[in-house]
PDB file of C-alpha atoms and ligand atoms in Angstrom:
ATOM      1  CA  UNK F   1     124.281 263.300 298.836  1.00  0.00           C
ATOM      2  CA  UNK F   2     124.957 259.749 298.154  1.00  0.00           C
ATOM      3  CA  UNK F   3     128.014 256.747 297.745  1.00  0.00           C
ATOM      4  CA  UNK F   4     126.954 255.546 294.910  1.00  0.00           C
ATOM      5  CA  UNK F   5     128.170 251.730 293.757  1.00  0.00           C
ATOM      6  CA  UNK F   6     127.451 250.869 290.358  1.00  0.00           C
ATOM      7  CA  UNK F   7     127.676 246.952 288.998  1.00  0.00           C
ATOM      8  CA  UNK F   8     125.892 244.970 286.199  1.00  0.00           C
ATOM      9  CA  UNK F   9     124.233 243.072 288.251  1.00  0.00           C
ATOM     10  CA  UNK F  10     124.428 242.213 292.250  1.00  0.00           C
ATOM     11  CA  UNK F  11     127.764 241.068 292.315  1.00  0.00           C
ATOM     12  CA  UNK F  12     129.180 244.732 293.707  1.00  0.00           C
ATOM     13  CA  UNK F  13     126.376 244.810 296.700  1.00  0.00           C
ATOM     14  CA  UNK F  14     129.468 242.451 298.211  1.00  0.00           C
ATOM     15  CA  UNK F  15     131.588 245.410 297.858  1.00  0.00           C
ATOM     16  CA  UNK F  16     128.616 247.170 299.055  1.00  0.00           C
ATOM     17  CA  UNK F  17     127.982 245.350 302.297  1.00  0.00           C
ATOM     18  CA  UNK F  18     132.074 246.041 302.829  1.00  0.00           C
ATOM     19  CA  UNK F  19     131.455 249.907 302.356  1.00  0.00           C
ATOM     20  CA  UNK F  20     128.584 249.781 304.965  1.00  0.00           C
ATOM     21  CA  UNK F  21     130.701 247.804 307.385  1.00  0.00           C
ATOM     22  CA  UNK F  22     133.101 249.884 306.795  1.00  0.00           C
ATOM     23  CA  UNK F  23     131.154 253.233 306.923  1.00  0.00           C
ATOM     24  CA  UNK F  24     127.655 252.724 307.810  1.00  0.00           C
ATOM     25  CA  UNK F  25     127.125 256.280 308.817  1.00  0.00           C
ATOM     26  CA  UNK F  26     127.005 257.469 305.171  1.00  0.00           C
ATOM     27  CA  UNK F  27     124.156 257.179 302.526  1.00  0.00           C
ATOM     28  CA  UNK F  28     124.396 254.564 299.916  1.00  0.00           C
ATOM     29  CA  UNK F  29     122.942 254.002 296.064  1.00  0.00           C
ATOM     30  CA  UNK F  30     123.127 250.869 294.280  1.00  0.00           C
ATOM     31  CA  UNK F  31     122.764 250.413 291.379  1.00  0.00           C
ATOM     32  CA  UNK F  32     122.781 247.041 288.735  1.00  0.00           C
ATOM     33  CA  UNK F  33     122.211 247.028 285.366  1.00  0.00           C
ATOM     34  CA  UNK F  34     120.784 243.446 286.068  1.00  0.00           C
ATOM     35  CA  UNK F  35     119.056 244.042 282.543  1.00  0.00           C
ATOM     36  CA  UNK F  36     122.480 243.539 280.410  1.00  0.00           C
ATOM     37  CA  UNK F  37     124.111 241.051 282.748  1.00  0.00           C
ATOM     38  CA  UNK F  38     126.744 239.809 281.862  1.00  0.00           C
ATOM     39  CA  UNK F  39     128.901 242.981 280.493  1.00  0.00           C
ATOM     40  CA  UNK F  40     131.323 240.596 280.486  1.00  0.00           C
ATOM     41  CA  UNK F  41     130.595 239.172 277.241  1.00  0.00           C
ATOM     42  CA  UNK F  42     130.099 242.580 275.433  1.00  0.00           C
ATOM     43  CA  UNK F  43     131.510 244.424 272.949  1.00  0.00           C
ATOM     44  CA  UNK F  44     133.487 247.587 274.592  1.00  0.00           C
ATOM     45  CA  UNK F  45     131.217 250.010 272.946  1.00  0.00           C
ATOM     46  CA  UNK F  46     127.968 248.457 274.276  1.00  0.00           C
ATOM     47  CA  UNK F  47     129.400 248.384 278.108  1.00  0.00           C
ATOM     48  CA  UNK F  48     130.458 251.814 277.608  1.00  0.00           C
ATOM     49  CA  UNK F  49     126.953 253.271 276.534  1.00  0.00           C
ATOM     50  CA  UNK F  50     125.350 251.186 279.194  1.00  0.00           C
ATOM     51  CA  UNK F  51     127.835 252.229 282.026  1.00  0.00           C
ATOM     52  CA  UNK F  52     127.289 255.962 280.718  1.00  0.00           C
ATOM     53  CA  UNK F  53     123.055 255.820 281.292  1.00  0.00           C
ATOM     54  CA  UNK F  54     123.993 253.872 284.872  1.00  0.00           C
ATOM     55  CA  UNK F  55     125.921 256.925 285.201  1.00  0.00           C
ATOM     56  CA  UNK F  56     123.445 259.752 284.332  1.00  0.00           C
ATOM     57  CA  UNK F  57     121.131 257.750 285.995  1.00  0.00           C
ATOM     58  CA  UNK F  58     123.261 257.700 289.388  1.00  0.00           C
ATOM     59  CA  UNK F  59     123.677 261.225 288.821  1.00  0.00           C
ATOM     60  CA  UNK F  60     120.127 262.324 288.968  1.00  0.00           C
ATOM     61  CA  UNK F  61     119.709 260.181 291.776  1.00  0.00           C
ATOM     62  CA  UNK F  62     121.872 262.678 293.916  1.00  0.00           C
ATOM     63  CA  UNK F  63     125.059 260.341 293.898  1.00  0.00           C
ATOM     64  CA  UNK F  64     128.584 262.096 294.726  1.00  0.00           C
ATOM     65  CA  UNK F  65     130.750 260.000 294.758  1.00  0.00           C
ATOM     66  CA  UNK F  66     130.377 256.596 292.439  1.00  0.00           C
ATOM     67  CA  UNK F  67     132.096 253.681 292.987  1.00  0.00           C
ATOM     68  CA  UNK F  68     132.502 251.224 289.683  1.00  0.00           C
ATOM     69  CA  UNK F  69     132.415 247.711 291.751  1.00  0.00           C
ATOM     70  CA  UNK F  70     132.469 246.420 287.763  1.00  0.00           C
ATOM     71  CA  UNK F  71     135.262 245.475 286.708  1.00  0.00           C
ATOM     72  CA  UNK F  72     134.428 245.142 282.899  1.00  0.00           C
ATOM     73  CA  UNK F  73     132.501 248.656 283.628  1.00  0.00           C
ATOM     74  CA  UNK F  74     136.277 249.796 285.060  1.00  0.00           C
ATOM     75  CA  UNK F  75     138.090 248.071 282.067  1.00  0.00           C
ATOM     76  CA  UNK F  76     136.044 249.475 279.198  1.00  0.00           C
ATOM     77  CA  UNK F  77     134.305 252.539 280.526  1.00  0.00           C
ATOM     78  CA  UNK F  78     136.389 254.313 283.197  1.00  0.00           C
ATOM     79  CA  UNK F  79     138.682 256.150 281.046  1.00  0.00           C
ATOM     80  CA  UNK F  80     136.146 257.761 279.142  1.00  0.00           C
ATOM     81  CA  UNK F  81     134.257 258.739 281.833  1.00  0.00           C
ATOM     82  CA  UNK F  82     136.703 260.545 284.141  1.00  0.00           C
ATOM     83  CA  UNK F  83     138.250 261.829 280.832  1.00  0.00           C
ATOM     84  CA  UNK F  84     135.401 262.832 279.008  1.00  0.00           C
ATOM     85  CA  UNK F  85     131.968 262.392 280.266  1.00  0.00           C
ATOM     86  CA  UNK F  86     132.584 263.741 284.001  1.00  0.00           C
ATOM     87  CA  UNK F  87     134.459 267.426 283.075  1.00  0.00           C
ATOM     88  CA  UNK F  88     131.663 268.034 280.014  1.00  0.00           C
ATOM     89  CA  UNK F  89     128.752 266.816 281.883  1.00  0.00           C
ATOM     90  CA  UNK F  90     128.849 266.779 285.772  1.00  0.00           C
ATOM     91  CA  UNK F  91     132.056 268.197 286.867  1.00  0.00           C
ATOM     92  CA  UNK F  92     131.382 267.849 290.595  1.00  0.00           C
ATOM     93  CA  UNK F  93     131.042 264.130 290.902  1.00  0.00           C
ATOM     94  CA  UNK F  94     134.012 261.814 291.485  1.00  0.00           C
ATOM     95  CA  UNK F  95     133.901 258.552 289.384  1.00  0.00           C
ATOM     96  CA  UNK F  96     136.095 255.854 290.520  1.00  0.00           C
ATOM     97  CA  UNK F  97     136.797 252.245 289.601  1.00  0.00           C
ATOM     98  CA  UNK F  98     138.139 248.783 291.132  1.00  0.00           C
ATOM     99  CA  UNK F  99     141.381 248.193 289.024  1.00  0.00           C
ATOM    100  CA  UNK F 100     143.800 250.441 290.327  1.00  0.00           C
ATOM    101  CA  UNK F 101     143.236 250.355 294.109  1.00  0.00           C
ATOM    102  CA  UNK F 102     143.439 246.274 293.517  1.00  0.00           C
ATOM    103  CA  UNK F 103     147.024 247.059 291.461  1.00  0.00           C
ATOM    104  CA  UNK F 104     148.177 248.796 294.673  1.00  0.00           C
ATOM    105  CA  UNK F 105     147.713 245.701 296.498  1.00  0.00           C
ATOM    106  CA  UNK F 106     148.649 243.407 294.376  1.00  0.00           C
ATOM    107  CA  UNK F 107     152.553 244.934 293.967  1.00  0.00           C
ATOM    108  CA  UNK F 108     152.782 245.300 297.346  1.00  0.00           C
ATOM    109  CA  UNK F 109     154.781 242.476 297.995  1.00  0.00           C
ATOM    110  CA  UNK F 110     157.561 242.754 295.424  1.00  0.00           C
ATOM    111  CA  UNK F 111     155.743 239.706 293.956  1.00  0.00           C
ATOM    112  CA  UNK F 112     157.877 238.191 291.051  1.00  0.00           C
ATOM    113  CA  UNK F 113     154.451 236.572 288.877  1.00  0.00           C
ATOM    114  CA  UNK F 114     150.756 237.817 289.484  1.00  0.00           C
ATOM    115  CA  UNK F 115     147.689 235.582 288.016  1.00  0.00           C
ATOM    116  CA  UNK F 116     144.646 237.746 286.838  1.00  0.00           C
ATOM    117  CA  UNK F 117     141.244 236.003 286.186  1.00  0.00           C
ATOM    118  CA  UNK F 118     138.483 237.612 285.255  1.00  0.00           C
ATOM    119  CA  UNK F 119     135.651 238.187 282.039  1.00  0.00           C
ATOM    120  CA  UNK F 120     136.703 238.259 278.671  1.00  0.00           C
ATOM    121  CA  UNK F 121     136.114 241.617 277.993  1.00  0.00           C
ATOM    122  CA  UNK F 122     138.518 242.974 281.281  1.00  0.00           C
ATOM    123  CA  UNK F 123     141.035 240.599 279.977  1.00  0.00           C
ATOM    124  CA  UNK F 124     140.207 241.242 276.646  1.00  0.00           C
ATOM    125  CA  UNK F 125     141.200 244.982 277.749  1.00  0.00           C
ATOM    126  CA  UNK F 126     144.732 244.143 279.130  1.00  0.00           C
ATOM    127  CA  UNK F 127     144.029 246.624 281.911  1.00  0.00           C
ATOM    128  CA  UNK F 128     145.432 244.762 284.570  1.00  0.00           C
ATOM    129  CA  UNK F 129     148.514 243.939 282.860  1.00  0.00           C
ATOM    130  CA  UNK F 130     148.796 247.643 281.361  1.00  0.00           C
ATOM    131  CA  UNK F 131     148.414 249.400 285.112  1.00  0.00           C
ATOM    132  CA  UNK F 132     150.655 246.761 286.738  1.00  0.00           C
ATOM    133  CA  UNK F 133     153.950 247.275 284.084  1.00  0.00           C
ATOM    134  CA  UNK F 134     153.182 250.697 284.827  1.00  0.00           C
ATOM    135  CA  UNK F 135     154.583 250.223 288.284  1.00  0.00           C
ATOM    136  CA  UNK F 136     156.526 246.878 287.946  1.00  0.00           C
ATOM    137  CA  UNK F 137     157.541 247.040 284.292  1.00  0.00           C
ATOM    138  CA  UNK F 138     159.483 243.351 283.994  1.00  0.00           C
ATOM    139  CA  UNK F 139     156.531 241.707 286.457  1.00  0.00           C
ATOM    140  CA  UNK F 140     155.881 238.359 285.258  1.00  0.00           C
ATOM    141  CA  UNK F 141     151.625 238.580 284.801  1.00  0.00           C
ATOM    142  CA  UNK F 142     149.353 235.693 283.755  1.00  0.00           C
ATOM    143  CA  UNK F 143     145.637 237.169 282.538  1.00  0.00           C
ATOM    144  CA  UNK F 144     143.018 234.110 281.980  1.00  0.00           C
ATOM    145  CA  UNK F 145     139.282 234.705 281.285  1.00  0.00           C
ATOM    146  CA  UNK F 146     136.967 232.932 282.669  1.00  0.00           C
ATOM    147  CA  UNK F 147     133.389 233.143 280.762  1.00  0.00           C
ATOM    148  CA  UNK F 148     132.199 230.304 282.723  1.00  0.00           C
ATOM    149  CA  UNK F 149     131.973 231.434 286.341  1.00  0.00           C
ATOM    150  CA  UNK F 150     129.493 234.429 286.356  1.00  0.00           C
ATOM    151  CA  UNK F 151     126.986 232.209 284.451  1.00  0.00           C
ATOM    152  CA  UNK F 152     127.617 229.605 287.085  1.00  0.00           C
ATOM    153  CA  UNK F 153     127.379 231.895 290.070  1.00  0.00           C
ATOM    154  CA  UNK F 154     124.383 233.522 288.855  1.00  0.00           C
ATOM    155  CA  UNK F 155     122.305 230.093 287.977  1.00  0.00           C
ATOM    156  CA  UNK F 156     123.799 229.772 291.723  1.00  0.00           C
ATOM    157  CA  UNK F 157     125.379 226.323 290.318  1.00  0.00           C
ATOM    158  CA  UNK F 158     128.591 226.379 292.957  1.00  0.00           C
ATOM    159  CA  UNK F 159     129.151 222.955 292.109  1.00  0.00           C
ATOM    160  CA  UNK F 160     130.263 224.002 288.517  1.00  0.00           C
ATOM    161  CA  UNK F 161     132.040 226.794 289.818  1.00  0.00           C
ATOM    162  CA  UNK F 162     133.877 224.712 291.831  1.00  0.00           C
ATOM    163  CA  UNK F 163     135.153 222.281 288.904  1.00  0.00           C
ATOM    164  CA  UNK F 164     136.177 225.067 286.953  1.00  0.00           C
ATOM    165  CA  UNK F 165     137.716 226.775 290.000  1.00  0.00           C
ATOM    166  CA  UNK F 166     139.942 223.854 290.306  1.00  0.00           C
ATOM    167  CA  UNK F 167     140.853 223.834 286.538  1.00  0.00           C
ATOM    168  CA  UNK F 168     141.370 227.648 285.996  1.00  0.00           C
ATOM    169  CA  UNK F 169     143.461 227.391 289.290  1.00  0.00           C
ATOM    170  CA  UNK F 170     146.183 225.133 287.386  1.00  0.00           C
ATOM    171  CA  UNK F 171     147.360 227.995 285.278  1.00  0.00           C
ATOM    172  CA  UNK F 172     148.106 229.859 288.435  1.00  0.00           C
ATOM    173  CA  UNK F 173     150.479 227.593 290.708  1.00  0.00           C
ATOM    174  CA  UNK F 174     153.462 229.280 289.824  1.00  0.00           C
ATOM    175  CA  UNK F 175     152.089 232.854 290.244  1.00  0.00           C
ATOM    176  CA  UNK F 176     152.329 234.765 294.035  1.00  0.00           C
ATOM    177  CA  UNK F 177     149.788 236.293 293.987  1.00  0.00           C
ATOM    178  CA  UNK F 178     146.217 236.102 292.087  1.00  0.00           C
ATOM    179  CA  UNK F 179     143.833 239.270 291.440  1.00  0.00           C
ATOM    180  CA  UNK F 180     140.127 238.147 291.488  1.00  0.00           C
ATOM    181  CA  UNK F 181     138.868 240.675 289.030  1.00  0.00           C
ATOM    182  CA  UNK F 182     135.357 240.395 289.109  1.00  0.00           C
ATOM    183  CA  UNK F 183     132.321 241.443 291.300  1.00  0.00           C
ATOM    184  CA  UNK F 184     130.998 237.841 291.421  1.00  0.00           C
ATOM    185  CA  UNK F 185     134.646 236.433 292.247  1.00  0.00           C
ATOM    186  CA  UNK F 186     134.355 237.588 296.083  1.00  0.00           C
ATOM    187  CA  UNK F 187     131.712 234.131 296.345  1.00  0.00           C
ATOM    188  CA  UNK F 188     134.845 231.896 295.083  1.00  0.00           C
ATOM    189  CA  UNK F 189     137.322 233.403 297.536  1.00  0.00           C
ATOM    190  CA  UNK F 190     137.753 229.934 299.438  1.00  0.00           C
ATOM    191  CA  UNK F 191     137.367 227.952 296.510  1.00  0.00           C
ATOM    192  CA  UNK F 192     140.763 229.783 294.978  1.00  0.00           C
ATOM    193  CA  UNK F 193     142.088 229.763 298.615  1.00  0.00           C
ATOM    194  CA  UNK F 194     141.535 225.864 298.566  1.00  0.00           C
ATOM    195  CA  UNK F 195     142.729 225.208 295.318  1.00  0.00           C
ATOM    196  CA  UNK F 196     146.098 227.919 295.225  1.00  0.00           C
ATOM    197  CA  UNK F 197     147.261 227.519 298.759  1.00  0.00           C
ATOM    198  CA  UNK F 198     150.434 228.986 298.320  1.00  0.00           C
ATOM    199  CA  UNK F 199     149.053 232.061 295.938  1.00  0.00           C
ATOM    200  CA  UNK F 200     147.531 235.065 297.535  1.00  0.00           C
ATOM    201  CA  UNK F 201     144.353 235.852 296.896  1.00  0.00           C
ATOM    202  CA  UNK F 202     143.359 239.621 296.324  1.00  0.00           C
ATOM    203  CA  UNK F 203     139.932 239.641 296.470  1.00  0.00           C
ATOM    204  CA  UNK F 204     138.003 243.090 296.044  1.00  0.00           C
ATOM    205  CA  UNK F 205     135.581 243.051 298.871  1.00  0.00           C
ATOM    206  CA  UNK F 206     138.748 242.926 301.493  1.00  0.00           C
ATOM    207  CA  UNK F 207     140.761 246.068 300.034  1.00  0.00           C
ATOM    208  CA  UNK F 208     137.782 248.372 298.797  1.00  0.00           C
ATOM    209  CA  UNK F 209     136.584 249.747 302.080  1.00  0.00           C
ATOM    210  CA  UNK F 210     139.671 250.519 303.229  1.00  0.00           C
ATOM    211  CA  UNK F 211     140.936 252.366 299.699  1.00  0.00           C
ATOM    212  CA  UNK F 212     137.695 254.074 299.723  1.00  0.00           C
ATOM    213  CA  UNK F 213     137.720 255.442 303.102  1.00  0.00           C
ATOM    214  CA  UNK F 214     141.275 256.390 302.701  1.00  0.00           C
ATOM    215  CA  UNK F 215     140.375 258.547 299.415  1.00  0.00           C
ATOM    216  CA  UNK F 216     137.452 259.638 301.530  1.00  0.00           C
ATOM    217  CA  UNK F 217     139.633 261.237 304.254  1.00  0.00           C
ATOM    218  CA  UNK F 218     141.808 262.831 301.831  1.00  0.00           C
ATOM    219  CA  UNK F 219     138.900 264.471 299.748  1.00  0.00           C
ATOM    220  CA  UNK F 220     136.800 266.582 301.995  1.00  0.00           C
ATOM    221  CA  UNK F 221     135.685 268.434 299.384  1.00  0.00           C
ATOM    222  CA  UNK F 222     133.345 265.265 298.370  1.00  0.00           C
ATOM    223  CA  UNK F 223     133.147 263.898 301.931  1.00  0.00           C
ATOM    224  CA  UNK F 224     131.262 267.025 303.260  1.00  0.00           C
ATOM    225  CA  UNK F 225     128.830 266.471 300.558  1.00  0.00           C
ATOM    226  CA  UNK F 226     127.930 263.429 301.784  1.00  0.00           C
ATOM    227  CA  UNK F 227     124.756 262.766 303.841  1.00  0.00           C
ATOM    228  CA  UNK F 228     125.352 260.815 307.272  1.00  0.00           C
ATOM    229  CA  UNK F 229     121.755 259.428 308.060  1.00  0.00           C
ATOM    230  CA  UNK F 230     122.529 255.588 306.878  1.00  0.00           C
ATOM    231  CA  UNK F 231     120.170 255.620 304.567  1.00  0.00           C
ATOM    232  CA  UNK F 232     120.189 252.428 301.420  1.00  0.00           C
ATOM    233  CA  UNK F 233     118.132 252.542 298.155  1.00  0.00           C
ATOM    234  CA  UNK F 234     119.230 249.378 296.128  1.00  0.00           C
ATOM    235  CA  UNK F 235     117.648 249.092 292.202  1.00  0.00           C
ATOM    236  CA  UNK F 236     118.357 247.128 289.471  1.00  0.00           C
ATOM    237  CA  UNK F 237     116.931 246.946 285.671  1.00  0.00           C
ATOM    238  CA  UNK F 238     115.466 244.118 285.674  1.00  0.00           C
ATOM    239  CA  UNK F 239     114.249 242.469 289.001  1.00  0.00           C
ATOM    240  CA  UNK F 240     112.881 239.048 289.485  1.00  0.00           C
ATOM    241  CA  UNK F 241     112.365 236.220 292.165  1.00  0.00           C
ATOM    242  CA  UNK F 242     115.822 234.961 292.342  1.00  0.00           C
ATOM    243  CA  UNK F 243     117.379 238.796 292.218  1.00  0.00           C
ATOM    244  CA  UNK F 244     115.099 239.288 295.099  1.00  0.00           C
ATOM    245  CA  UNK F 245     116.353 236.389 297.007  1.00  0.00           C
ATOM    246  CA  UNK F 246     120.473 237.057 296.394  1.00  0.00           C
ATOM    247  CA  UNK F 247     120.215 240.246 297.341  1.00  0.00           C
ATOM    248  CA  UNK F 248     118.097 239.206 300.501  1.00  0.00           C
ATOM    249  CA  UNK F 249     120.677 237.013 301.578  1.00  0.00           C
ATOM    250  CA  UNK F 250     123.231 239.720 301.575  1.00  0.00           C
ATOM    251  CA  UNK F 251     120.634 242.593 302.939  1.00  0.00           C
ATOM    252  CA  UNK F 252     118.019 240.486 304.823  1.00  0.00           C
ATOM    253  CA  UNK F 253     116.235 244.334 305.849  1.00  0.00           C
ATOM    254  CA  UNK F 254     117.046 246.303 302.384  1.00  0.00           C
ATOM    255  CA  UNK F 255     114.812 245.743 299.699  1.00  0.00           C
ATOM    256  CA  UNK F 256     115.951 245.516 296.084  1.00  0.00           C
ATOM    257  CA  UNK F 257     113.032 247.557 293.541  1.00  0.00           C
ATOM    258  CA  UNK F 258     113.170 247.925 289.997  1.00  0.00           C
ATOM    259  CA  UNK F 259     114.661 251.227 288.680  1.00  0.00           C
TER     260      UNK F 259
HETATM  261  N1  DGL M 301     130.365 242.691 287.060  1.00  0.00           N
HETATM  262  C1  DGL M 301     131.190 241.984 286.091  1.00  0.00           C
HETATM  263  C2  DGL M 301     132.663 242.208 286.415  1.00  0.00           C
HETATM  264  O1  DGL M 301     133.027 242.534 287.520  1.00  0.00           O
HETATM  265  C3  DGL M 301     130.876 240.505 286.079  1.00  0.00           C
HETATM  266  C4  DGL M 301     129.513 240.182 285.541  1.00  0.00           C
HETATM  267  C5  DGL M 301     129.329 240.600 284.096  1.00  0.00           C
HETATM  268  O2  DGL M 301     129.950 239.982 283.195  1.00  0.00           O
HETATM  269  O3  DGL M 301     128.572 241.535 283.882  1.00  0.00           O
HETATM  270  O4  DGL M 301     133.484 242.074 285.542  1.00  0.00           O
END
C-alpha cells in the first residue's frame, strides 16, 4: 500500500518531494484537486465534501496512510474525517493533517508572539490559534489571511508575490516566530526570510518529513502495510499545460495524468 498526500492543487508535491527525500523507499500517491483550486476561498462545507471524494478516491487507490499537505483541507475537513468519516467508512487508514505537527514546532521555543498567514478560510477557522492556546494558553498569536498569494503563485507572478510579501510581512515584526500555513507558502520561504529577518520562519516542507517519519516509526501497524518498491503515481482533476510544467519542475521524471 501507498503514502498518500492529498492537496488542492500542486502546492503539497513540495511536501511531497520532502517525503521522498526523506523516505524514497516507500510508495507514494498524489493527489490535487487542481479542479476546485483555490479551497482557500470556499465555504467550509464545500472543502469538506471535496476533501471527503479526494478521500474515497485515495482510498480506492490503495492509500494507507494519507497525508493532508492542505492546510484549508486540515482546517475545515480534518476533524470530521478522523472523527467521523474514517471509523464509519475505512477504519484501517490513518488520516493526518499539517496543523498540529507545525504547532509542535512552532512552541518550541517558548516564543512570547507567533504570526500565522495563511487563506481565508484556515484563518477564517482559527485553527492555528485554537491548537496553539491549547498548549500555550496566554501566547500572544497574530492570524492574517492572505487571498492574494496563491493566485499570484499559481499565475507564477513572483513579482506580485513579492510586493505583497513585503506588505503582509509588516504585521509580523514584532512576532518570533511566523507559521507559513499554506502548501504554496514553501515558494515564499526566502521572500519572508528577507523581509522578517529576525522572525523564524516555520515553513511546512522543512518539519513534515521528519514528523512523518517519526509517526511512521512509532506505528508499525501502518508502516508494515506499506509497499517499499519507490513507486510515484501523481493525478490531479484538472490537468493542463502549465500544471504539466510546475509539476515538471519539481519531478522532472514523474509525470502528472488526469485522475
Ligand atoms: N492548498 C491550500 C492551503 O494549503 C492553498 C491553495 C488553495 O486555496 O486551495 O491552504
Amino acid at each position: 500500500m501507498k503514502i498518500g498526500v492529498f492537496d488542492s492543487g500542486l502546492g503539497g508535491l513540495v511536501i511531497t518531494k520532502a517525503f521522498i527525500n526523506a523516505m524514497p523507499e516507500y510508495n507514494y500517491f498524489y493527489y490535487g484537486d487542481s479542479a476546485h483550486l483555490p479551497y482557500g476561498d470556499k465555504t467550509s462545507g464545500r472543502i469538506l465534501n471535496y476533501t471527503l471524494d479526494a478521500m474515497r478516491y485515495m482510498i480506492a487507490n490503495d492509500c494507507k496512510i494519507i497525508i493532508i499537505a492542505c492546510n484549508t483541507a486540515t482546517s475545515i475537513a480534518l476533524r470530521y474525517i478522523q472523527q467521523r468519516f474514517i471509523p464509519s467508512s475505512a477504519p484501517d487508514i490513518k488520516v493526518l493533517g499539517v496543523v498540529i505537527p507545525t504547532v509542535e514546532v512552532a512552541v518550541e521555543n517558548n516564543p512570547q508572539k507567533v504570526g500565522v498567514i495563511a487563506t481565508s478560510a484556515t484563518i477564517r477557522s482559527h485553527i492555528y490559534r485554537a491548537e496553539m492556546h491549547k498548549i500555550v494558553p496566554n501566547l500572544d498569536i497574530e492570524e492574517i489571511a492572505a487571498p492574494e498569494l496563491v493566485p499570484a503563485i499559481e499565475n507564477n507572478d513572483f513579482a506580485t508575490a513579492q510586493e505583497f510579501v513585503r506588505e503582509y510581512s509588516r504585521s509580523f515584526t514584532s512576532c518570533d516566530s511566523l507559521i507559513l500555513g499554506c502548501t504554496h507558502y514553501p515558494l515564499l520561504k526566502n521572500m519572508f526570510r528577507e523581509a522578517l529577518p529576525k522572525v523564524r520562519i516555520i515553513s511546512q516542507d522543512e518539519l513534515m518529513a521528519d514528523k512523518l517519519k517519526n509517526y511512521l516509526s512509532r506505528h508499525s501497524e501502518i508502516e508494515h502495510k506499506l509497499g517499499r518498491q519507490g513507486a510515484r503515481c501523481f493525478k490531479v482533476s484538472s490537468l493542463n499545460n502549465h500544471s504539466q510544467k510546475v509539476a515538471s519542475n519539481l519531478f522532472a521524471d514523474i509525470p502528472l495524468v488526469k485522475a
